[in-house]
Every structure is written in structure tokens, then in C-alpha cells.
XYZ file of C-alpha atoms in Angstrom:
694
model
C 93.702 117.286 78.035
C 93.013 116.352 81.621
C 94.805 113.155 82.640
C 93.023 111.369 85.319
C 95.562 108.820 86.767
C 99.101 108.423 87.971
C 100.201 104.962 88.636
C 101.473 104.864 92.106
C 102.325 101.934 94.716
C 99.782 101.123 97.144
C 100.983 99.252 100.078
C 99.080 96.096 101.401
C 101.595 95.307 104.237
C 102.997 93.549 106.079
C 103.434 90.338 104.161
C 102.070 91.046 100.659
C 103.010 94.337 98.975
C 101.003 94.688 95.650
C 100.621 97.233 93.050
C 97.382 99.198 92.440
C 95.848 102.043 90.470
C 95.509 105.004 92.649
C 92.485 106.753 91.831
C 92.876 110.453 91.055
C 90.474 111.367 93.798
C 93.374 111.380 96.442
C 95.826 112.905 94.083
C 93.502 115.276 92.010
C 95.993 118.279 92.557
C 98.378 116.404 90.287
C 96.010 115.969 87.537
C 95.069 119.499 86.277
C 96.069 119.990 82.537
C 98.696 122.256 83.306
C 100.322 120.365 86.040
C 104.128 119.723 85.467
C 105.995 116.723 86.779
C 108.514 117.740 89.833
C 112.123 117.699 88.895
C 113.068 114.350 90.630
C 109.861 112.588 89.529
C 109.439 113.469 85.935
C 106.641 111.892 84.035
C 106.027 112.479 80.086
C 102.371 113.559 79.485
C 100.682 112.892 76.254
C 99.455 115.776 74.096
C 95.888 116.257 73.171
C 94.785 114.730 70.054
C 94.410 117.181 67.222
C 92.984 116.963 63.750
C 95.568 117.797 60.855
C 92.658 118.539 58.317
C 92.573 122.146 57.272
C 89.181 123.724 58.198
C 86.507 124.310 55.863
C 83.591 126.933 56.533
C 81.598 124.224 58.081
C 84.604 122.991 59.948
C 85.164 126.491 61.119
C 81.782 126.359 62.609
C 82.612 122.989 64.185
C 85.628 124.599 65.527
C 83.724 127.325 67.419
C 81.395 124.552 68.898
C 84.484 122.669 69.971
C 86.155 125.885 71.300
C 82.892 126.524 73.471
C 82.938 122.914 74.470
C 86.419 123.264 75.792
C 85.671 126.425 77.661
C 82.708 124.362 79.368
C 85.128 121.462 80.145
C 87.928 123.949 81.412
C 85.449 125.656 83.863
C 84.452 122.128 85.073
C 88.008 121.245 85.671
C 88.404 124.445 87.831
C 85.157 123.684 89.814
C 86.576 120.296 90.243
C 89.581 121.532 91.811
C 87.450 123.350 94.286
C 85.603 120.358 95.174
C 82.445 121.365 93.681
C 81.750 118.172 91.861
C 78.084 118.381 91.280
C 78.681 121.851 89.251
C 81.734 120.260 87.416
C 79.493 117.523 86.263
C 76.893 119.893 85.118
C 79.592 121.902 83.020
C 80.854 118.538 81.516
C 77.426 117.518 80.673
C 76.699 120.843 79.026
C 79.664 120.226 76.770
C 78.464 116.750 75.790
C 75.090 118.297 75.029
C 76.648 121.079 72.678
C 78.960 118.742 71.148
C 77.879 115.123 71.241
C 80.670 114.241 68.903
C 83.317 115.872 71.285
C 85.499 112.857 72.912
C 86.894 115.288 75.623
C 83.492 115.770 77.222
C 82.973 111.928 77.612
C 86.465 111.569 79.102
C 85.896 114.155 81.809
C 82.365 112.567 82.609
C 84.032 109.282 82.954
C 86.640 110.764 85.371
C 83.947 112.076 87.631
C 82.087 108.657 87.616
C 85.594 106.891 88.437
C 86.020 109.398 91.135
C 82.612 108.395 92.528
C 83.537 104.832 92.527
C 81.484 103.845 89.330
C 83.949 102.396 87.205
C 81.254 100.690 84.965
C 79.545 104.135 84.263
C 83.049 105.526 83.681
C 83.958 102.894 81.295
C 81.097 103.421 79.080
C 82.244 107.214 78.683
C 85.677 106.185 77.950
C 84.501 103.687 75.293
C 82.352 106.352 73.512
C 85.441 108.822 73.829
C 87.454 106.127 72.085
C 84.810 105.353 69.454
C 84.490 109.060 68.699
C 88.272 109.425 68.386
C 89.921 106.113 67.922
C 93.280 107.627 68.076
C 92.569 109.499 71.551
C 95.368 107.860 73.464
C 93.872 109.257 76.853
C 90.705 107.488 76.159
C 92.192 104.169 75.935
C 94.462 104.878 78.784
C 91.545 105.777 81.125
C 89.499 102.796 79.702
C 92.414 100.615 81.008
C 92.098 102.062 84.121
C 88.273 101.278 84.510
C 88.986 97.858 83.446
C 91.633 97.502 85.856
C 89.399 98.710 88.610
C 86.931 96.219 87.576
C 89.416 93.319 87.657
C 89.138 92.730 83.901
C 93.064 92.653 83.886
C 93.571 91.274 80.466
C 91.176 93.966 78.815
C 93.017 96.352 80.656
C 96.296 95.364 79.365
C 94.935 95.526 75.804
C 93.750 98.925 76.438
C 97.019 100.383 77.700
C 98.989 98.664 74.920
C 96.539 100.633 72.556
C 97.238 103.735 74.131
C 101.054 102.963 73.540
C 100.566 102.188 70.135
C 98.920 105.522 69.542
C 101.376 107.471 71.409
C 104.752 105.590 71.929
C 105.704 108.390 74.468
C 102.813 107.970 76.845
C 104.972 107.076 79.908
C 102.159 106.590 82.380
C 100.505 104.166 79.925
C 103.848 102.031 80.184
C 103.849 102.356 83.971
C 99.948 101.275 83.849
C 100.900 98.340 81.500
C 103.703 97.341 84.217
C 101.171 97.315 87.091
C 98.515 95.198 85.244
C 101.126 92.568 84.012
C 102.212 92.451 87.807
C 98.455 91.810 88.716
C 98.341 89.080 86.201
C 101.626 87.576 87.981
C 103.643 88.249 84.594
C 106.519 89.417 86.716
C 109.423 89.246 84.166
C 107.176 91.139 81.578
C 106.480 93.931 84.217
C 109.909 94.225 85.097
C 110.912 94.525 81.290
C 108.389 97.188 81.058
C 109.370 99.357 83.864
C 113.068 98.943 82.908
C 111.755 100.334 79.440
C 110.372 103.252 81.300
C 113.560 103.979 83.261
C 115.482 104.217 79.971
C 113.265 106.845 78.843
C 112.771 108.605 82.257
C 115.667 107.444 84.561
C 114.799 109.825 87.389
C 110.861 108.600 87.606
C 111.304 107.552 91.410
C 107.837 105.827 91.636
C 108.738 103.384 88.746
C 111.947 102.440 90.564
C 109.585 101.621 93.505
C 107.126 99.676 91.094
C 110.089 97.672 89.680
C 111.250 96.788 93.152
C 107.890 95.327 94.013
C 107.981 93.011 90.892
C 111.606 92.059 91.799
C 110.355 90.959 95.223
C 107.829 88.802 93.772
C 110.430 86.934 91.680
C 112.454 86.635 95.162
C 115.051 89.201 93.799
C 115.290 90.831 97.342
C 118.407 92.591 97.219
C 117.904 93.840 93.577
C 114.594 95.290 94.916
C 116.433 97.106 98.044
C 118.840 98.702 95.594
C 115.889 99.972 93.459
C 113.934 101.228 96.516
C 117.016 103.053 97.768
C 117.573 104.762 94.503
C 113.790 105.791 94.418
C 114.334 107.529 97.789
C 117.697 109.278 96.753
C 115.784 110.715 93.799
C 112.709 111.771 96.013
C 112.975 111.155 99.876
C 109.427 112.482 100.148
C 107.699 109.431 98.720
C 105.986 108.073 101.771
C 104.806 105.106 99.773
C 108.402 104.103 98.963
C 109.421 104.329 102.470
C 106.453 101.910 103.432
C 107.615 99.501 100.513
C 111.338 99.747 101.647
C 110.499 98.877 105.213
C 108.285 96.079 104.252
C 111.336 94.698 102.155
C 113.702 95.157 105.066
C 111.420 93.369 107.460
C 111.161 90.311 105.104
C 114.790 90.213 104.967
C 114.873 89.930 108.772
C 116.085 93.433 109.194
C 113.260 94.733 111.479
C 115.414 97.155 113.483
C 116.212 99.079 110.128
C 112.538 98.784 108.932
C 111.055 100.777 111.789
C 112.607 104.084 110.931
C 111.060 103.910 107.418
C 107.569 103.339 108.606
C 107.953 106.252 111.175
C 109.402 108.446 108.304
C 106.456 107.689 106.222
C 104.180 108.851 108.952
C 106.099 111.810 109.374
C 105.457 112.649 105.852
C 101.849 111.550 105.821
C 100.393 111.118 109.177
C 97.368 109.278 108.112
C 99.310 106.729 105.920
C 97.279 103.788 107.304
C 99.569 101.261 105.371
C 102.580 102.855 107.354
C 100.634 102.328 110.521
C 99.773 98.722 109.809
C 103.336 97.892 108.740
C 104.897 99.538 111.903
C 102.183 97.893 114.278
C 102.988 94.401 112.825
C 106.762 94.871 112.633
C 106.872 95.974 116.354
C 105.598 92.419 117.214
C 108.877 91.021 115.798
C 111.068 92.685 118.330
C 111.474 91.226 121.818
C 112.478 94.545 123.264
C 109.304 96.076 122.911
C 107.021 95.492 125.913
C 103.008 95.140 125.671
C 102.704 98.748 127.012
C 104.629 100.152 123.893
C 102.605 97.784 121.393
C 99.440 98.853 123.029
C 100.139 102.639 122.940
C 101.124 102.619 119.263
C 97.838 100.669 118.487
C 95.733 103.148 120.804
C 97.153 106.103 118.858
C 96.359 104.479 115.372
C 92.806 103.973 116.598
C 92.544 107.657 117.633
C 93.949 108.697 114.339
C 91.439 106.393 112.350
C 88.496 107.314 114.239
C 89.303 111.114 113.370
C 89.369 110.416 109.740
C 86.607 107.689 109.597
C 84.407 108.690 112.688
C 81.640 106.342 113.992
C 78.115 106.833 112.728
C 75.081 105.998 114.624
C 73.470 102.855 113.535
C 69.701 102.955 112.354
C 67.463 101.463 115.062
C 67.167 97.730 114.471
C 64.028 95.799 114.527
C 63.454 93.031 116.990
C 64.490 89.986 115.540
C 61.560 87.794 114.160
C 61.191 84.356 115.358
C 63.444 81.970 113.643
C 65.256 84.556 111.560
C 68.709 83.912 110.803
C 71.750 85.705 112.704
C 73.756 87.523 109.772
C 77.289 87.013 110.321
C 79.886 89.188 108.078
C 83.230 88.325 107.542
C 85.560 90.956 106.341
C 88.978 89.653 104.933
C 91.568 89.775 101.843
C 92.459 86.194 102.695
C 89.445 84.137 101.702
C 91.859 81.937 99.493
C 95.005 79.995 99.855
C 96.466 81.802 102.705
C 97.002 81.089 106.299
C 93.635 82.674 107.449
C 91.847 80.560 104.661
C 93.499 77.331 105.787
C 92.375 78.012 109.427
C 88.879 79.275 108.325
C 88.452 76.200 105.708
C 86.559 73.667 107.784
C 85.131 76.148 110.281
C 82.929 77.832 107.581
C 81.967 74.280 106.341
C 80.817 73.196 109.900
C 79.045 76.290 110.248
C 77.201 76.102 107.006
C 76.200 72.356 107.682
C 75.201 72.450 111.288
C 74.198 75.874 112.245
C 71.113 76.633 109.772
C 70.383 79.874 112.038
C 73.413 81.535 110.896
C 73.793 83.260 107.540
C 77.228 83.601 106.420
C 78.219 86.753 104.225
C 81.559 87.289 102.798
C 83.128 90.630 101.933
C 86.186 89.750 100.127
C 88.561 92.678 99.850
C 91.558 90.757 97.819
C 92.355 92.872 94.930
C 92.232 89.723 92.529
C 88.603 88.869 93.468
C 85.797 90.333 91.237
C 82.006 89.810 91.305
C 81.887 89.506 87.273
C 84.731 87.092 86.951
C 85.020 84.070 89.345
C 87.710 82.403 87.331
C 90.426 84.183 89.317
C 89.287 82.427 92.440
C 91.646 79.842 93.647
C 90.476 76.436 95.062
C 90.127 77.728 98.548
C 88.362 81.015 97.259
C 85.738 78.928 95.460
C 85.063 76.853 98.420
C 84.286 79.932 100.603
C 82.244 81.553 97.844
C 79.901 78.238 97.654
C 79.677 77.876 101.480
C 78.816 81.494 102.362
C 75.275 82.469 101.615
C 76.385 85.586 100.043
C 79.697 86.690 98.429
C 80.743 90.188 97.658
C 84.134 90.984 96.064
C 84.659 94.622 97.293
C 88.269 95.351 96.673
C 87.331 98.186 93.966
C 84.546 99.816 96.223
C 85.356 103.411 97.881
C 85.094 103.386 101.709
C 81.745 105.003 101.401
C 80.319 102.441 99.061
C 81.588 99.414 101.129
C 80.025 100.983 104.046
C 76.670 101.387 102.356
C 76.817 97.813 101.187
C 77.432 96.550 104.793
C 74.722 98.815 106.213
C 72.390 97.488 103.464
C 73.335 93.715 104.370
C 71.978 94.428 107.860
C 74.782 92.499 109.426
C 74.300 91.470 113.115
C 77.897 90.456 113.906
C 80.600 91.881 111.592
C 83.929 89.951 111.859
C 87.385 91.603 110.878
C 89.607 88.685 109.874
C 92.703 90.784 109.121
C 93.614 93.300 112.144
C 96.676 95.179 110.755
C 97.474 92.416 108.040
C 97.236 93.378 104.220
C 93.734 94.204 102.637
C 92.322 95.083 105.959
C 89.359 97.531 106.085
C 89.660 98.652 109.507
C 88.207 102.119 108.353
C 84.913 100.266 107.864
C 84.707 99.200 111.457
C 85.866 102.636 112.587
C 82.727 103.802 111.018
C 80.474 101.315 113.213
C 78.605 99.441 110.494
C 77.061 96.598 112.503
C 75.745 96.408 116.122
C 78.389 94.151 117.093
C 81.918 94.233 115.795
C 84.556 91.331 116.472
C 88.406 90.982 115.359
C 89.446 87.351 114.961
C 92.041 84.993 113.531
C 94.299 87.033 111.178
C 96.017 89.218 113.861
C 97.364 88.410 117.317
C 97.298 91.842 119.344
C 94.756 94.689 119.630
C 93.790 96.679 116.791
C 93.579 99.891 118.733
C 89.928 100.496 117.585
C 87.466 101.287 120.332
C 84.833 100.702 117.785
C 85.476 96.945 117.754
C 83.719 95.500 120.527
C 85.322 91.972 120.954
C 88.567 90.113 120.401
C 88.315 86.343 120.247
C 90.751 84.528 122.351
C 91.055 81.432 124.443
C 92.414 80.528 127.946
C 95.852 79.631 126.952
C 96.794 82.550 124.934
C 95.666 85.428 126.742
C 95.850 85.734 130.475
C 93.632 87.865 132.253
C 96.439 90.346 133.329
C 97.197 90.999 129.599
C 93.477 92.396 129.081
C 94.612 95.800 129.840
C 96.528 96.056 126.631
C 93.280 95.579 124.253
C 91.020 98.447 123.325
C 88.543 95.542 122.805
C 86.751 93.323 125.242
C 88.065 89.563 125.538
C 86.010 86.986 124.421
C 87.419 83.655 125.276
C 86.128 80.422 123.467
C 86.338 77.392 125.920
C 89.303 75.728 124.310
C 91.106 77.375 121.467
C 90.593 80.455 119.174
C 91.980 78.628 116.208
C 90.903 75.479 114.335
C 93.284 73.562 111.953
C 91.830 72.518 108.714
C 93.574 69.514 107.231
C 95.780 70.828 104.147
C 94.369 70.015 100.617
C 97.541 67.812 99.936
C 98.164 64.325 99.480
C 101.879 64.320 100.993
C 102.069 61.568 103.437
C 104.187 61.552 106.702
C 107.592 59.973 106.390
C 109.602 57.826 108.750
C 111.969 59.713 111.229
C 114.903 60.756 109.230
C 117.455 60.711 112.222
C 116.987 56.995 112.433
C 118.756 56.724 108.936
C 121.004 59.850 108.990
C 122.292 59.210 112.209
C 121.733 62.913 113.322
C 119.049 64.870 114.442
C 117.751 67.915 112.088
C 115.933 70.641 113.818
C 114.090 73.345 111.557
C 112.174 76.350 111.308
C 109.921 77.130 108.297
C 108.726 80.574 109.855
C 109.189 84.000 108.286
C 112.801 85.023 108.546
C 111.860 88.253 110.252
C 111.063 86.186 113.325
C 114.580 85.037 113.657
C 115.721 87.845 116.090
C 119.067 87.700 117.924
C 117.789 86.137 121.050
C 116.324 83.270 118.803
C 119.724 82.912 117.195
C 121.380 82.620 120.506
C 118.883 79.948 121.935
C 118.913 77.893 118.797
C 122.804 77.915 118.832
C 122.555 76.663 122.430
C 120.399 73.894 120.993
C 122.834 73.012 118.304
C 125.689 72.983 120.631
C 124.075 70.607 123.116
C 122.763 68.300 120.495
C 126.013 66.964 118.962
C 126.099 66.691 115.121
C 122.647 68.173 114.835
C 121.489 70.238 111.854
C 119.378 73.344 111.572
C 117.043 73.531 108.379
C 115.807 77.040 107.674
C 113.101 77.512 105.178
C 112.015 81.003 104.217
C 111.672 82.815 100.756
C 114.559 85.388 101.316
C 116.875 82.552 101.876
C 117.011 81.862 98.059
C 119.616 84.885 98.245
C 123.291 84.135 98.702
C 123.950 87.153 100.773
C 120.729 86.582 103.161
C 122.334 83.037 103.658
C 125.855 84.442 104.361
C 124.300 86.983 106.798
C 122.489 84.319 108.433
C 125.644 82.033 108.579
C 127.487 84.852 110.364
C 124.972 85.273 112.847
C 125.220 81.700 114.081
C 128.881 81.807 113.734
C 129.063 84.425 116.264
C 127.866 81.750 118.604
C 130.378 79.197 117.518
C 128.093 77.237 114.972
C 129.783 75.941 111.707
C 128.288 76.792 108.586
C 127.919 73.121 107.538
C 125.340 72.845 110.245
C 122.927 75.065 108.920
C 120.935 74.114 105.778
C 118.811 76.647 103.662
C 115.774 76.208 101.570
C 113.772 79.072 99.877
C 110.360 79.025 98.113
C 108.892 76.037 96.851
C 105.292 74.605 95.835
C 103.005 73.706 98.637
C 103.389 70.023 98.095
C 107.064 70.599 98.029
C 106.909 72.548 101.162
C 105.074 69.848 103.024
C 107.927 67.171 101.490
C 110.465 69.367 103.336
C 109.414 68.172 106.504
C 110.332 64.695 105.420
C 113.917 65.880 106.260
C 113.013 67.259 109.674
C 112.899 65.657 113.095
C 111.844 68.346 115.324
C 110.745 71.906 114.718
C 112.049 75.028 116.730
C 109.483 77.786 117.329
C 110.588 81.533 117.608
C 109.717 84.020 119.961
C 108.339 86.335 120.906
C 106.470 85.927 117.374
C 105.642 82.507 117.670
C 104.285 80.307 114.807
C 100.763 79.506 113.961
C 100.156 78.182 110.591
C 103.823 76.602 110.350
C 103.397 75.164 113.864
C 100.056 73.343 112.819
C 101.703 72.433 109.462
C 104.413 70.877 111.210
C 102.359 68.651 113.543
C 100.200 67.580 110.458
C 103.540 66.296 109.140
C 104.236 64.435 112.169
C 106.890 66.822 113.322
C 106.341 68.080 116.860
C 107.507 71.725 117.994
C 109.253 73.191 120.824
C 107.720 76.336 121.950
C 108.893 78.924 124.573
C 105.991 80.259 126.733
C 105.628 83.989 126.644
C 104.038 86.774 128.570
C 101.613 88.232 125.916
C 99.070 87.095 123.456
C 101.336 86.481 120.435
C 104.255 85.121 122.471
C 101.805 82.271 123.838
C 100.396 81.315 120.577
C 102.661 78.295 120.208
C 101.826 77.202 123.762
C 98.233 77.449 123.035
C 98.567 75.339 119.946
C 100.396 72.584 121.418
C 98.232 72.359 124.487
C 95.386 71.980 122.480
C 96.958 69.416 120.444
C 97.950 67.185 123.435
C 101.660 68.262 123.330
C 101.800 70.575 126.506
C 105.192 68.684 127.411
C 106.678 70.258 124.480
C 106.285 73.779 125.916
C 109.214 75.421 127.659
C 108.921 77.780 130.499
C 112.403 79.026 130.378
C 115.149 78.994 127.813
C 117.047 76.313 129.715
C 114.064 74.287 129.497
C 113.863 74.640 125.809
C 117.389 73.392 125.322
C 116.813 70.565 127.745
C 113.587 69.425 125.821
C 115.663 69.503 122.558
C 118.428 67.452 124.114
C 115.853 65.087 125.774
C 113.835 64.337 122.588
C 116.958 63.837 120.468
C 118.135 61.097 122.879
C 114.891 59.195 122.546
C 114.656 58.747 118.956
C 112.155 55.707 119.173
C 109.801 57.567 121.144
C 110.056 60.652 118.640
C 109.510 57.962 115.823
C 106.370 56.564 117.417
C 104.898 60.114 118.016
C 105.636 60.997 114.505
C 103.446 58.063 113.141
C 100.456 59.128 115.166
C 100.586 62.885 115.571
C 98.501 63.630 112.332
C 95.508 61.536 113.618
C 96.188 62.896 117.181
C 95.739 66.593 116.317
C 92.791 66.055 114.108
C 91.084 64.286 117.049
C 91.969 67.095 119.267
C 90.240 70.412 119.984
C 92.436 72.087 117.549
C 91.289 69.858 114.677
C 87.715 69.277 115.719
C 85.820 71.774 113.266
C 82.344 70.662 114.489
C 83.144 71.146 118.047
C 84.680 74.396 117.254
C 81.922 75.534 115.349
C 79.522 75.125 118.170
C 81.739 77.150 120.385
C 81.994 80.027 117.860
C 78.201 79.879 116.953
C 77.374 80.226 120.579
C 79.792 83.279 121.007
C 77.999 84.860 118.043
C 74.669 84.118 119.577
C 75.911 85.460 122.883
C 77.265 88.577 121.552
C 74.238 89.352 119.861
C 72.012 88.660 122.829
C 74.179 91.026 125.072
C 73.659 93.986 122.382
C 70.039 93.320 122.204
C 69.762 93.385 125.945
């Protein structure tokens, strides 16, 4: 019997690592019926279904037909291994015609449909195979795989459970069950299934990796690290696992430890795009890397990607008919409750309401979005689907299918909202699928792709002397590259806590990875200079006692007592906003300055001190504060940073007054004026298109 799937981890770095079903097209050498698991990566395979009935004379004739059908399928398998897909399909179809009641023919036809990215057609074949032989475990398993690909997760779960019921030793079905439970956010159940697999097959390295991913989502970060290190001890050649480990280390703030694992993954698999994405993202956390280094790494990525996905010539475009709409395509996995979604929220609404000459088309690459089932859309996802003229959930599409869809959509300006973030489809942009291609919002450096024409910036974040570090042309909007949308939360601004507590509380709600040694040293200077002050650190990894102890030790090295550091981990969105009720002033990290956290802090009435930097990302905080009318809170040098903290700590009445009016101030500023921003953005789209039209 030919098995078509092995469940592996697929990485979506750098912030969100998720489990996917890896389609066998990329691993087909593993799936021939006689493949044996490696010594260190053992997986139990189910045996073919057989009949226990003693053949009669007619049964003997049927057996002869079955043997001939098996020969045709085996021939098809061989052709498939040679990449001769059409010839293989002909063999499988001949087997089906010869023996219509033979389930294996349908199984292999389904495999080819899945290889071609047609999960719906594959599902029909798998369902027919299961109907013909209800005890055919592989048919139920592959049916689950097709349903998984179609984001019909509850049905996929039932199919995997049926395969396990038929064959309790079907290890891959257990792993698949764990993956679909994970995708349904049933993390405890997924962990239990993976542990059950490891009781049967302790050396299944990939399952240790999947287990680690589920543990991370339960905020059991150190257990996840242990599981990942064990996986690499079993099989150090697993590039995916190196990437997962690197992401986990980065999330814990150990960025210098993460970088070698990204590079090891690339040494094992030079076109491991997730490793490249993770590496490029992680390098931005490290202040010792100058812009020249970051640019060269990104440029090399762009060269590699262009070799794998070479640009294609666009079909000649017809001149625009008078009054025809300009078609703007957005490619993103973050059209949902996510920082990108938060910034895009009011912009999309303003574009739809005030710019009828634009047609907005969304291509959602988020793995939980489906064209058939919109119930999995969160509140913000539903909003984007309603506001866009067209909505396409494309996570399950092969690169060629997505490319075809975008070309057929006749997009005028195609916008990447991810950069090297998770769920990006930079390969689509490498293929040149629209006359004008732009990157904006979700990333803060060059993509490295020469096929992306423009990067949207503003006058404050990207100085002219930094343009040499971008493969894209820089298009500056007149005021700001970002527009803040009022959060969908009813949490109000509180009074200044220092007035009742008797001491100032500084805070940072940014990712722990941004807190490099230079940041710790500067914040320690602030705490030393402002007597009795506290520092509240809020980041998911800080739920771990060991992460807290490591952080305390870093501050202790600068003479800061443990009682002056307050920790907070994960919380609901409303509780996250309520946490600002305990904060007087926020401290921005560097060189990776805050974006979403900075604006949410201001929304809650808490001003932010930011250090001006040299390059794009290091000036993000500065750009936000200038546009919010808070340029006086930007420090040019580290001494100025400390001086600002001291000054505002000594003027609490003024700080309280600022706090009371800050929410209104930012929403009336360029950073909060969605209609004004949409005017600038729409004008940029029209000008870019006009330049292309000549």
C-alpha cells in the first residue's frame, strides 16, 4: 500500500510556529510502498487491507483482476517516482477501469489530485475508497489529510480517529490527529496524543518536535526546549527542528543562541525559506549587526528565491477604461486579530468608504481561514472580509495555484503585508504577478527581492542615507507609514498610579527578545536614577520561573534588586489593556523599537520614551511619537533617555494631565486620522500605477 503523507512540522516564523500537514509532493521519495523508516526516525506503517475469505472459483477470477490492477498501480508508482505524473495517472485510471471496486486505485488517484493541489477532487476518491472498503485505514487517513487541507478540521479529526480505530498501530494517523487537534487549539489533547505516540515509538524525532510546538502554545517554553533538544539528539539532520528550536530560543530572548540553529537549517537545506525568514527577522534584534550586514543577508535571500521562483513576464495589459477601478491586492496571513490587522482596520474601512475608484482584494494566507467555512474568522477577520470587494482564503493553494489566481484577478498593485513574517508568500512576489508590487506594514526592513518595486515608509523612519540598504525603491507617505486603529476594547484610561502608590512604575510590554544587554543596562540606569521606581515586564515567556530568574540576574548584574522588577505573562486582550493601569511611563527597547505596543500604550494614556536610532526599525518608535505629537519624548542619546525618565518622574501632575488627554490626542493626530491616511495611501497607489503606465 502506498502512503501519501508523513506529518512534519512546517514553520511560520518568526512569531507564530504552527503545525501543518506537509504534502507528499515535497517528500515523495519517502512514500514508496517499500520505504523503511530511518533508524532514528522510526514510524510504524499500516499494512494493506486484506480479505480473510477463502477464494472461490469466482473469487479466484476476481483475484486475478486484482493482481492485474495492483500491477498497474505499481507501474504508476514507479512512473510517479520518475516525475511522470500524467503517465502515472493513466496507469491508476486503467486500474480503476479494470477493477472499479478496487479501493487502491481510488487511493492513488486521490494522491495525484492532492499532489496537484486539488483537495476536493482527492477527497472524492478517498471517500470512494473508504466506501468500497470501510476497513481501509489508509483511505480514512488520506481522507483526513484532504479535509485538513480544506480546513474542515473537525471532519478531519473524525477521519483520523476512524483510521486509528481500524488500525490501532497506525502511528502516522496518531501524529495527524495531534496536528489537527493543535490546529483546533485543543493543545492539551494534542500533547496527550503526541505523548501516546512517543510511548509506542520513543525515537520518533519529528513527534518530539510537534510536541514542543504544542507545549509552546501552552506557554510551557522550557519543556518545549527540552523536547526540541531531544529531537535533535535523535536526528541532528532535521532542518525543520533546528528552525523550531531557533524560534523557541528567540522567543525566550536568547537570540544569540538562536542564530546558529537558523544557519544550521540552511546548511542542511539551502532553500529552507522558513529558516531564512527566521534568520532575517532575528538579526534585527541584535544591535551588533549594522545595516550593511542585514541588507546583504536579505539580498542573498532574494537571489536564492529568484532562482527557485524566477520572475515571469506579465501579459500585456490593456489601457484602463475610463472610470475603471484600480485593483489593489493585499497578501497577508494577518487579516485578523493581529498587530497588522489592528493597524489595517480603520484604513481598509476608510478606503472602502471614501475611495470608490479602488477595488480591494484580499488574499488571506492564514492557515485557519477557509473559503467554505467562515465561522473560523474572528471579529477582525469578518470585518476585513466584509470591507474588501473580494476575499480569497489561499493557505491551502500551491504556489502555482495562487499565482494563477492572482494573475486572473488582474491586480494593478499587489501589496505584501508580511515581509519575512509568518504566512508570507514572498515566492508569489518573486514570480512578478502584478505590474506594481509593494511591501508595507508587517515588516521593517528590506525583503531583499528585486521584484518588489516599492517599500512604503515616511519622512521620520527612513532617512535618505539608509535607502542604499533596500532592494526596493522607497515611497514615503507625507506624514506616517502607519495608521493606528482604535482597539475594539472598552477598557478606560485610569488615573496616574504614581499619585497613589508613591513611586513611579516604568514598563515594557514588548517581546522579551527585544530586551538585549544594552537595553537592560540602560533601563538599569533609569531605575538607579529614579529612586524607588519599579519596572513591569510583560511578555508570555515570563510565566516561566526560570525565565524570571534569568531576567532578574541580568538586572542584578547592574545593581538592581529583585523586588524592583515585576513580571506579567500572558493575558486576555482586555486584561492586557488593564495592565496599563499599573504603569506611569513605558520604556521603548532598541534597536527593535515598539510599534503596536507603543501605540497601545499611548491609547491607554501611558507615554513612551524612545531612543532614536540609525536605521528604519530603530526609528519606528521615533516616527510614532513625532506623529502623535510627542516628539519631546524621543531621546537622541542614552543619557537623554535617562534624563527624560528622571524629568517626567519629577513632574507627576503634568504626567497625570498628559495621561488624561492622550487618547484623544493620538486619535486626532496624523497617526490616528484614518481618513487622512487613506487619502495619502490611495494617492500613492494611483501614482505608482501611473508611473508603471508611463
